[in-house]
Structure formats: structure tokens, C-alpha cells
mmCIF file of C-alpha atoms in Angstrom:
data_model
loop_
_atom_site.group_PDB
_atom_site.id
_atom_site.type_symbol
_atom_site.label_atom_id
_atom_site.label_comp_id
_atom_site.label_asym_id
_atom_site.label_seq_id
_atom_site.Cartn_x
_atom_site.Cartn_y
_atom_site.Cartn_z
ATOM 1 C CA MET A 1 71.793 104.301 128.482
ATOM 2 C CA PRO A 2 69.973 103.865 125.038
ATOM 3 C CA ARG A 3 71.166 105.836 122.269
ATOM 4 C CA LYS A 4 69.153 109.057 121.458
ATOM 5 C CA LYS A 5 67.073 108.934 118.412
ATOM 6 C CA GLU A 6 68.240 111.334 115.752
ATOM 7 C CA ILE A 7 65.657 111.923 112.855
ATOM 8 C CA GLU A 8 66.597 113.548 109.437
ATOM 9 C CA ILE A 9 64.364 113.944 106.428
ATOM 10 C CA VAL A 10 66.449 113.355 103.110
ATOM 11 C CA LEU A 11 64.454 114.898 100.295
ATOM 12 C CA ASP A 12 64.379 115.959 96.616
ATOM 13 C CA THR A 13 62.124 117.860 94.455
ATOM 14 C CA GLU A 14 61.580 118.214 90.674
ATOM 15 C CA THR A 15 59.986 121.238 89.486
ATOM 16 C CA THR A 16 58.409 123.023 86.390
ATOM 17 C CA GLY A 17 61.365 125.385 86.221
ATOM 18 C CA LEU A 18 64.134 126.889 88.238
ATOM 19 C CA ASP A 19 62.914 130.148 89.442
ATOM 20 C CA TYR A 20 61.163 129.203 92.855
ATOM 21 C CA THR A 21 59.137 132.574 92.872
ATOM 22 C CA ARG A 22 57.423 131.568 89.686
ATOM 23 C CA GLU A 23 57.892 127.736 89.159
ATOM 24 C CA ARG A 24 56.027 124.821 91.006
ATOM 25 C CA ILE A 25 56.916 121.430 92.487
ATOM 26 C CA ILE A 26 55.833 118.545 90.184
ATOM 27 C CA GLU A 27 57.540 115.717 92.133
ATOM 28 C CA PHE A 28 58.359 115.238 95.747
ATOM 29 C CA ALA A 29 60.329 112.353 97.555
ATOM 30 C CA ALA A 30 61.615 111.846 101.068
ATOM 31 C CA VAL A 31 62.914 109.362 103.230
ATOM 32 C CA ARG A 32 63.104 109.495 107.070
ATOM 33 C CA LEU A 33 66.415 108.481 108.530
ATOM 34 C CA GLU A 34 66.689 107.283 112.229
ATOM 35 C CA ASN A 35 70.271 107.416 113.273
ATOM 36 C CA GLY A 36 71.365 107.019 109.691
ATOM 37 C CA LYS A 37 69.082 104.076 108.824
ATOM 38 C CA ILE A 38 65.913 104.401 106.484
ATOM 39 C CA VAL A 39 62.903 103.661 108.241
ATOM 40 C CA ASP A 40 60.114 105.317 106.038
ATOM 41 C CA GLU A 41 59.662 106.829 102.645
ATOM 42 C CA TYR A 42 57.226 109.195 100.888
ATOM 43 C CA GLN A 43 56.752 110.249 97.057
ATOM 44 C CA THR A 44 54.237 111.797 95.070
ATOM 45 C CA LEU A 45 53.639 113.693 91.901
ATOM 46 C CA ILE A 46 51.926 116.965 91.987
ATOM 47 C CA ASN A 47 49.836 118.734 89.375
ATOM 48 C CA PRO A 48 51.401 122.203 89.250
ATOM 49 C CA MET A 49 48.372 123.642 87.282
ATOM 50 C CA GLN A 50 50.834 125.261 85.046
ATOM 51 C CA HIS A 51 53.306 124.638 82.086
ATOM 52 C CA ILE A 52 56.182 122.554 82.642
ATOM 53 C CA ARG A 53 59.255 124.006 80.582
ATOM 54 C CA LYS A 54 60.900 121.887 78.041
ATOM 55 C CA SER A 55 64.263 122.398 79.517
ATOM 56 C CA SER A 56 63.235 120.961 82.833
ATOM 57 C CA ILE A 57 61.403 117.960 81.077
ATOM 58 C CA ALA A 58 64.781 117.291 79.495
ATOM 59 C CA ILE A 59 66.354 116.917 82.737
ATOM 60 C CA HIS A 60 63.729 114.892 84.822
ATOM 61 C CA GLY A 61 61.415 113.398 82.050
ATOM 62 C CA ILE A 62 58.162 114.358 83.878
ATOM 63 C CA THR A 63 55.548 115.709 81.277
ATOM 64 C CA GLN A 64 52.248 117.272 81.574
ATOM 65 C CA ASP A 65 50.345 113.828 80.893
ATOM 66 C CA MET A 66 52.190 112.265 83.871
ATOM 67 C CA VAL A 67 50.830 114.951 86.378
ATOM 68 C CA GLU A 68 47.468 115.466 84.887
ATOM 69 C CA ASP A 69 45.722 113.239 87.423
ATOM 70 C CA ALA A 70 48.091 114.093 90.312
ATOM 71 C CA PRO A 71 47.048 115.733 93.411
ATOM 72 C CA THR A 72 47.423 119.826 93.328
ATOM 73 C CA GLU A 73 49.801 121.765 95.682
ATOM 74 C CA GLU A 74 46.997 122.690 97.910
ATOM 75 C CA LYS A 75 45.809 119.054 98.503
ATOM 76 C CA ILE A 76 49.207 117.484 98.900
ATOM 77 C CA LEU A 77 51.271 120.063 100.779
ATOM 78 C CA PRO A 78 49.843 119.186 104.303
ATOM 79 C CA LYS A 79 50.638 115.557 103.645
ATOM 80 C CA ILE A 80 54.222 116.440 102.663
ATOM 81 C CA LEU A 81 54.660 118.696 105.683
ATOM 82 C CA GLU A 82 53.388 115.845 107.870
ATOM 83 C CA PHE A 83 55.908 113.543 106.694
ATOM 84 C CA ILE A 84 58.629 116.171 107.149
ATOM 85 C CA GLY A 85 57.435 117.335 110.492
ATOM 86 C CA ASP A 86 59.742 119.840 112.292
ATOM 87 C CA TYR A 87 62.874 117.641 111.500
ATOM 88 C CA PRO A 88 65.992 118.818 109.684
ATOM 89 C CA ILE A 89 65.875 118.451 105.891
ATOM 90 C CA VAL A 90 68.759 117.173 104.099
ATOM 91 C CA ALA A 91 69.177 117.754 100.352
ATOM 92 C CA HIS A 92 71.885 118.165 97.720
ATOM 93 C CA ASN A 93 72.119 121.961 97.198
ATOM 94 C CA VAL A 94 69.384 122.231 99.785
ATOM 95 C CA ILE A 95 68.805 125.915 99.191
ATOM 96 C CA PHE A 96 66.912 124.863 95.806
ATOM 97 C CA ASP A 97 64.443 122.388 97.491
ATOM 98 C CA TYR A 98 63.994 124.493 100.651
ATOM 99 C CA SER A 99 63.128 127.671 98.559
ATOM 100 C CA PHE A 100 60.432 125.745 96.672
ATOM 101 C CA LEU A 101 58.929 124.283 99.790
ATOM 102 C CA ASN A 102 59.062 127.699 101.464
ATOM 103 C CA GLU A 103 57.191 129.355 98.394
ATOM 104 C CA ALA A 104 54.570 126.501 98.561
ATOM 105 C CA LYS A 105 53.850 126.779 102.289
ATOM 106 C CA LEU A 106 53.535 130.422 101.959
ATOM 107 C CA ARG A 107 51.023 130.158 98.913
ATOM 108 C CA VAL A 108 48.864 127.304 100.666
ATOM 109 C CA LEU A 109 49.190 128.205 104.483
ATOM 110 C CA GLY A 110 50.546 131.580 104.674
ATOM 111 C CA GLU A 111 53.397 130.385 106.788
ATOM 112 C CA LYS A 112 57.175 130.127 106.226
ATOM 113 C CA PHE A 113 58.991 126.702 105.876
ATOM 114 C CA GLU A 114 61.444 127.161 108.748
ATOM 115 C CA ASN A 115 62.899 123.566 109.323
ATOM 116 C CA PRO A 116 66.534 123.486 109.793
ATOM 117 C CA ARG A 117 68.427 122.585 106.592
ATOM 118 C CA ILE A 118 71.393 120.539 105.846
ATOM 119 C CA ASP A 119 73.290 120.991 102.540
ATOM 120 C CA SER A 120 74.991 117.652 101.581
ATOM 121 C CA GLN A 121 76.735 119.303 98.626
ATOM 122 C CA ALA A 122 78.387 121.647 101.023
ATOM 123 C CA MET A 123 79.519 119.010 103.297
ATOM 124 C CA PHE A 124 80.911 117.180 100.352
ATOM 125 C CA LYS A 125 82.992 120.053 99.227
ATOM 126 C CA GLU A 126 84.250 120.383 102.666
ATOM 127 C CA ILE A 127 85.555 116.666 102.981
ATOM 128 C CA ALA A 128 86.630 116.748 99.299
ATOM 129 C CA PRO A 129 87.779 120.005 98.235
ATOM 130 C CA GLU A 130 90.274 118.549 95.706
ATOM 131 C CA LEU A 131 87.225 117.319 93.388
ATOM 132 C CA ASP A 132 86.258 119.174 90.322
ATOM 133 C CA SER A 133 82.668 118.351 90.641
ATOM 134 C CA HIS A 134 80.560 117.832 93.836
ATOM 135 C CA GLY A 135 77.430 116.755 92.219
ATOM 136 C CA LEU A 136 75.242 113.872 93.582
ATOM 137 C CA ASP A 137 76.495 111.467 90.952
ATOM 138 C CA THR A 138 80.028 112.227 92.282
ATOM 139 C CA LEU A 139 78.857 111.879 96.024
ATOM 140 C CA THR A 140 77.180 108.609 95.335
ATOM 141 C CA SER A 141 80.163 107.113 93.341
ATOM 142 C CA ARG A 142 82.437 108.136 96.051
ATOM 143 C CA PHE A 143 80.727 106.157 98.712
ATOM 144 C CA ASN A 144 79.960 103.277 96.468
ATOM 145 C CA VAL A 145 76.198 103.975 96.208
ATOM 146 C CA GLU A 146 74.603 102.897 92.998
ATOM 147 C CA LEU A 147 72.686 105.882 91.455
ATOM 148 C CA THR A 148 69.907 104.783 89.063
ATOM 149 C CA ASN A 149 67.318 106.953 87.210
ATOM 150 C CA HIS A 150 69.240 109.985 88.241
ATOM 151 C CA HIS A 151 67.112 113.350 88.250
ATOM 152 C CA ARG A 152 63.791 111.613 89.506
ATOM 153 C CA ALA A 153 62.872 112.500 92.874
ATOM 154 C CA MET A 154 62.887 109.129 94.713
ATOM 155 C CA ALA A 155 65.938 107.933 92.828
ATOM 156 C CA ASP A 156 67.918 110.859 93.785
ATOM 157 C CA THR A 157 66.544 110.924 97.324
ATOM 158 C CA MET A 158 67.217 107.156 97.882
ATOM 159 C CA GLY A 159 70.906 107.621 96.503
ATOM 160 C CA LEU A 160 71.649 110.433 98.889
ATOM 161 C CA ALA A 161 70.033 108.736 102.034
ATOM 162 C CA LEU A 162 72.364 105.797 101.233
ATOM 163 C CA ALA A 163 75.370 107.896 100.950
ATOM 164 C CA TYR A 164 74.608 110.693 103.443
ATOM 165 C CA PRO A 165 75.398 108.709 106.735
ATOM 166 C CA LYS A 166 78.846 108.113 105.402
ATOM 167 C CA LEU A 167 79.457 111.494 104.260
ATOM 168 C CA LYS A 168 78.039 112.782 107.774
ATOM 169 C CA LYS A 169 80.492 110.680 109.583
ATOM 170 C CA LEU A 170 83.538 111.957 107.835
ATOM 171 C CA TYR A 171 82.240 115.662 107.880
ATOM 172 C CA LEU A 172 81.478 115.446 111.653
ATOM 173 C CA GLN A 173 85.166 113.977 112.350
ATOM 174 C CA LYS A 174 86.586 116.958 110.364
ATOM 175 C CA LEU A 175 84.274 119.315 112.088
ATOM 176 C CA ASP A 176 85.497 118.104 115.562
ATOM 177 C CA TRP A 177 89.003 118.600 114.360
ATOM 178 C CA GLN A 178 88.182 121.978 113.193
ATOM 179 C CA LYS A 179 86.627 122.917 116.542
ATOM 180 C CA LYS A 180 89.676 121.844 118.350
ATOM 181 C CA GLN A 181 91.640 124.308 116.427
ATOM 182 C CA LEU A 182 89.646 127.391 117.342
ATOM 183 C CA LYS A 183 91.698 127.980 120.439
ATOM 184 C CA ASN A 184 94.618 128.387 117.957
ATOM 185 C CA VAL A 185 92.706 130.699 115.446
ATOM 186 C CA ASP A 186 94.987 133.739 115.868
ATOM 187 C CA TYR A 187 98.013 131.554 115.203
ATOM 188 C CA LEU A 188 96.282 129.886 112.245
ATOM 189 C CA PHE A 189 95.227 133.134 110.636
ATOM 190 C CA ASP A 190 99.037 134.070 110.807
ATOM 191 C CA ARG A 191 99.910 130.722 109.385
ATOM 192 C CA TYR A 192 97.339 131.063 106.668
ATOM 193 C CA LEU A 193 98.758 134.371 105.711
ATOM 194 C CA ARG A 194 102.417 132.747 105.591
ATOM 195 C CA ILE A 195 101.175 129.928 103.417
ATOM 196 C CA GLN A 196 99.350 132.315 100.997
ATOM 197 C CA GLN A 197 102.528 134.423 100.546
ATOM 198 C CA SER A 198 104.602 131.139 100.108
ATOM 199 C CA ILE A 199 102.238 130.062 97.240
ATOM 200 C CA ALA A 200 102.552 133.454 95.805
ATOM 201 C CA THR A 201 106.236 133.278 95.916
ATOM 202 C CA MET A 202 106.404 129.731 94.607
ATOM 203 C CA GLN A 203 104.105 130.761 91.617
ATOM 204 C CA ALA A 204 106.582 133.624 90.868
ATOM 205 C CA GLU A 205 109.388 131.259 91.038
ATOM 206 C CA LEU A 206 107.668 128.729 88.786
ATOM 207 C CA GLN A 207 107.065 131.776 86.188
ATOM 208 C CA ASP A 208 110.874 132.487 86.391
ATOM 209 C CA LEU A 209 111.684 128.952 85.783
ATOM 210 C CA LYS A 210 109.200 128.722 82.772
ATOM 211 C CA SER A 211 110.946 131.953 81.386
ATOM 212 C CA VAL A 212 114.406 130.201 81.373
ATOM 213 C CA PHE A 213 112.846 127.143 79.602
ATOM 214 C CA LYS A 214 111.010 129.171 77.339
ATOM 215 C CA LEU A 215 114.484 130.800 76.227
ATOM 216 C CA TYR A 216 116.001 127.592 75.963
ATOM 217 C CA PHE A 217 113.592 126.143 73.574
ATOM 218 C CA GLU A 218 113.438 129.387 71.454
ATOM 219 C CA LEU A 219 117.174 129.152 70.971
ATOM 220 C CA GLY A 220 116.848 125.699 69.497
ATOM 221 C CA GLY A 221 116.916 123.438 72.696
ATOM 222 C CA GLU A 222 115.779 119.837 72.519
ATOM 223 C CA PRO A 223 112.923 118.266 74.575
ATOM 224 C CA LEU A 224 114.005 117.695 78.298
ATOM 225 C CA GLU A 225 113.529 114.300 79.998
ATOM 226 C CA SER A 226 113.855 113.894 83.765
ATOM 227 C CA GLU A 227 115.040 110.730 85.342
ATOM 228 C CA THR A 228 111.459 109.723 86.301
ATOM 229 C CA GLY A 229 110.279 109.939 82.682
ATOM 230 C CA GLU A 230 108.532 113.348 82.550
ATOM 231 C CA VAL A 231 109.215 115.161 79.029
ATOM 232 C CA MET A 232 109.112 118.840 78.736
ATOM 233 C CA VAL A 233 108.601 120.203 75.267
ATOM 234 C CA TYR A 234 107.762 123.581 73.569
ATOM 235 C CA GLN A 235 104.487 124.413 71.835
ATOM 236 C CA SER A 236 103.744 127.430 70.044
ATOM 237 C CA LYS A 237 99.915 128.135 69.458
ATOM 238 C CA GLN A 238 98.297 131.131 67.777
ATOM 239 C CA SER A 239 94.898 132.435 68.616
ATOM 240 C CA PHE A 240 92.672 135.354 67.399
ATOM 241 C CA GLY A 241 90.151 137.629 68.940
ATOM 242 C CA TYR A 242 86.782 137.663 67.205
ATOM 243 C CA GLU A 243 84.165 140.373 66.883
ATOM 244 C CA PHE A 244 81.105 138.601 68.386
ATOM 245 C CA ASN A 245 78.436 140.138 66.223
ATOM 246 C CA ASP A 246 79.946 138.997 62.995
ATOM 247 C CA VAL A 247 80.305 135.302 64.115
ATOM 248 C CA LYS A 248 77.165 134.958 66.270
ATOM 249 C CA GLU A 249 74.927 133.937 63.239
ATOM 250 C CA VAL A 250 77.464 131.278 62.108
ATOM 251 C CA LEU A 251 77.571 129.716 65.698
ATOM 252 C CA GLU A 252 73.873 129.737 65.908
ATOM 253 C CA ASP A 253 73.489 127.912 62.514
ATOM 254 C CA VAL A 254 75.984 125.090 63.405
ATOM 255 C CA GLY A 255 74.692 124.811 66.969
ATOM 256 C CA ALA A 256 77.924 125.862 68.654
ATOM 257 C CA LEU A 257 76.916 129.271 70.282
ATOM 258 C CA GLU A 258 76.221 127.844 73.832
ATOM 259 C CA LYS A 259 79.592 126.123 73.798
ATOM 260 C CA ALA A 260 81.444 129.070 72.197
ATOM 261 C CA VAL A 261 79.962 131.635 74.606
ATOM 262 C CA LYS A 262 80.174 131.362 78.459
ATOM 263 C CA LEU A 263 77.887 133.572 80.385
ATOM 264 C CA ASN A 264 79.116 135.959 83.037
ATOM 265 C CA ASN A 265 76.519 134.837 85.766
ATOM 266 C CA GLY A 266 77.645 137.363 88.542
ATOM 267 C CA PHE A 267 77.328 140.140 85.930
ATOM 268 C CA ILE A 268 73.779 138.933 84.955
ATOM 269 C CA ASP A 269 72.844 138.641 88.537
ATOM 270 C CA ARG A 270 73.854 142.131 89.425
ATOM 271 C CA LEU A 271 72.400 143.430 86.038
ATOM 272 C CA CYS A 272 69.002 141.784 87.047
ATOM 273 C CA ASN A 273 69.238 143.248 90.617
ATOM 274 C CA GLY A 274 69.888 146.772 89.484
ATOM 275 C CA LEU A 275 67.890 149.608 88.212
ATOM 276 C CA SER A 276 69.060 149.893 84.611
ATOM 277 C CA LEU A 277 66.672 147.204 83.180
ATOM 278 C CA SER A 278 62.933 147.359 82.635
ATOM 279 C CA GLU A 279 60.795 144.673 84.610
ATOM 280 C CA GLU A 280 60.163 143.065 81.399
ATOM 281 C CA TYR A 281 63.785 142.297 80.589
ATOM 282 C CA LYS A 282 64.315 141.322 84.294
ATOM 283 C CA GLN A 283 61.515 138.809 84.153
ATOM 284 C CA ILE A 284 63.090 137.365 80.908
ATOM 285 C CA ILE A 285 66.475 137.011 82.701
ATOM 286 C CA ARG A 286 64.701 135.082 85.694
ATOM 287 C CA ASP A 287 62.856 132.655 83.181
ATOM 288 C CA ALA A 288 66.258 131.791 82.038
ATOM 289 C CA ARG A 289 67.801 130.799 85.226
ATOM 290 C CA GLN A 290 69.126 127.304 85.232
ATOM 291 C CA GLU A 291 70.071 126.682 88.874
ATOM 292 C CA LEU A 292 70.112 128.066 92.344
ATOM 293 C CA SER A 293 73.205 127.665 94.537
ATOM 294 C CA GLU A 294 74.715 129.375 97.622
ATOM 295 C CA THR A 295 78.302 130.239 98.297
ATOM 296 C CA ARG A 296 79.951 131.000 101.379
ATOM 297 C CA ASN A 297 83.591 132.313 101.428
ATOM 298 C CA ILE A 298 86.197 133.765 103.650
ATOM 299 C CA GLN A 299 87.952 136.916 102.522
ATOM 300 C CA VAL A 300 91.233 138.600 103.508
ATOM 301 C CA ILE A 301 91.152 142.350 103.233
ATOM 302 C CA LYS A 302 94.664 143.825 102.888
ATOM 303 C CA PRO A 303 95.410 147.023 105.071
ATOM 304 C CA CYS A 304 95.343 150.405 103.567
ATOM 305 C CA VAL A 305 98.670 151.814 102.558
ATOM 306 C CA LYS A 306 99.105 155.474 103.809
#
């Protein structure tokens, strides 16, 4: 029996900015995979008929001059949708590209973009949870795919298209293993709780040992060396708390404010979605958005103690 043809569309978009409700696509690229093999590709610049943010130009390098003679969204979107068809789309952090395509289709055709979506970043996190970064460059490096001209649509699309079949193979293997465990899910939940408790106990034990070592060094103890060469030393470091308003101007003058201050993104999201801010302030916050991502987690709720 001949193998069933599986078609997936790997794609990437570059945009004027990051808020899909206000910004526009300025470059689209996609390749059609048939059973993991590239069989066709499509690429176009798009005139957004609006300003491209400097922060976005710094990432992808696409300027107003480069899109001036490109087709508009209204003219090119039907061709884009024709290439995509009704096949699943694959992208790294797919919610970003999906959201922009959905808004474009709503504007031009008054219809939602409802293709199935596959997030290669989520798949990568699943098979390599130990990594600090799960960006496209890390993914392509993991599977020995050369990624050149990063942050241009076709370059990123091609890099992902070459790495994706290898990623998918490992992901499906793990998914198959996971599905086989579902019949044991009650036992696994109990096991999960025991492991969680063991980790908490071990962390407490480590803290107890650290307290002993700290006392040893504070009483004049010399550095400790293990049989395998690890050395334990004692270091003391003083740090200060600072009044932000008093140091803000200095940090801005020396260009260190961004590095010194880390935004609480969760708090800002809640502030923007709440009722306390004016619509003007909310829009300023929306315009400052740097990325869109999607997080899915499990949570264990402890029983109430009566």
C-alpha cells in the first residue's frame, strides 16, 4: 500500500510591529512539506501601507523603501491563502504568525483563519526541557541545520523546514510513549507527588548541609577539596538596595537602564487588561509589546486544611 501523503506548511512572517491587532505583515514565506520533504516554496514582501517600527527594522532589516513597490495585503493575501490551503501550518511560536494571518484574513475577507497550527517551539521544549533557550537558532543548531540570514522570513522558514522533520520524529516517539502511560495516570500522579516531595526534602537537606559548611568557614575553616577535584570555598558579598527614582537618570544617561531594570510582564499584562488605566495608557503599553507567546502548564492544587 502506498504511503499516505502528509502535507504541512512551514511558514514565517515579518511584521511592522508586534501587536497583531494594529500591525501588519510585511514579509511572508512558506514551504510545502510532503512527508517531510520540501516540494514547493513561496515568498513575498508586502506593502503594509503604514509605518514600520524602528525596533522591528532592527530585527529583520526590512525598511519602508524595500516594501514600497510590493503588493498590498488586499492583493497578495489570496495568493498566500491559496499556497497554504487548508493544511496545518508549522511555525516557531506559531501563535504569533497565526494571529497576524487571522487578522489579515478578517480584514480582507471577513473570515477567520482556521487552519490547524503546530508549534515547533512547544515541540522542542517537550523533547529538550533541559535547555535554557528554545529559539529557532538553538533548534536548528541541535539538528545540524545551518541558519543563515536569521530573522528574514524565507531563511527562517527554510531553516525550520529542514529541522522540523527530525524534531517531529523525536516528538512523535515521545508522544507515543506518553500515550502508553495514560492507562497508568493515577499511579503516575501519585508518583509525581512523591517525587515532588522528595525534591522538596532534598532541597531542605541541601540547605542544612550548606548551613554546616557556612559555619565551618566562618569559624576559620580552609577550602574543602573532594577526591574528584571539586573545591568548596566561602565567599562573602555585600549588596545594597536602591531608591529607583534617585538612580533612574544616571542609568538612562549611561545607557544601563534596560539592563538594570527587568519588567514584570505578568503584572503589566494584568494592568493592561484591568480597569484602572485609561485607554490611552493601555494603548501605549500595547505599542510597547515585544513578543507574543503561549504558555500551557499543569498545576497541583493542595487540599484545604480544615
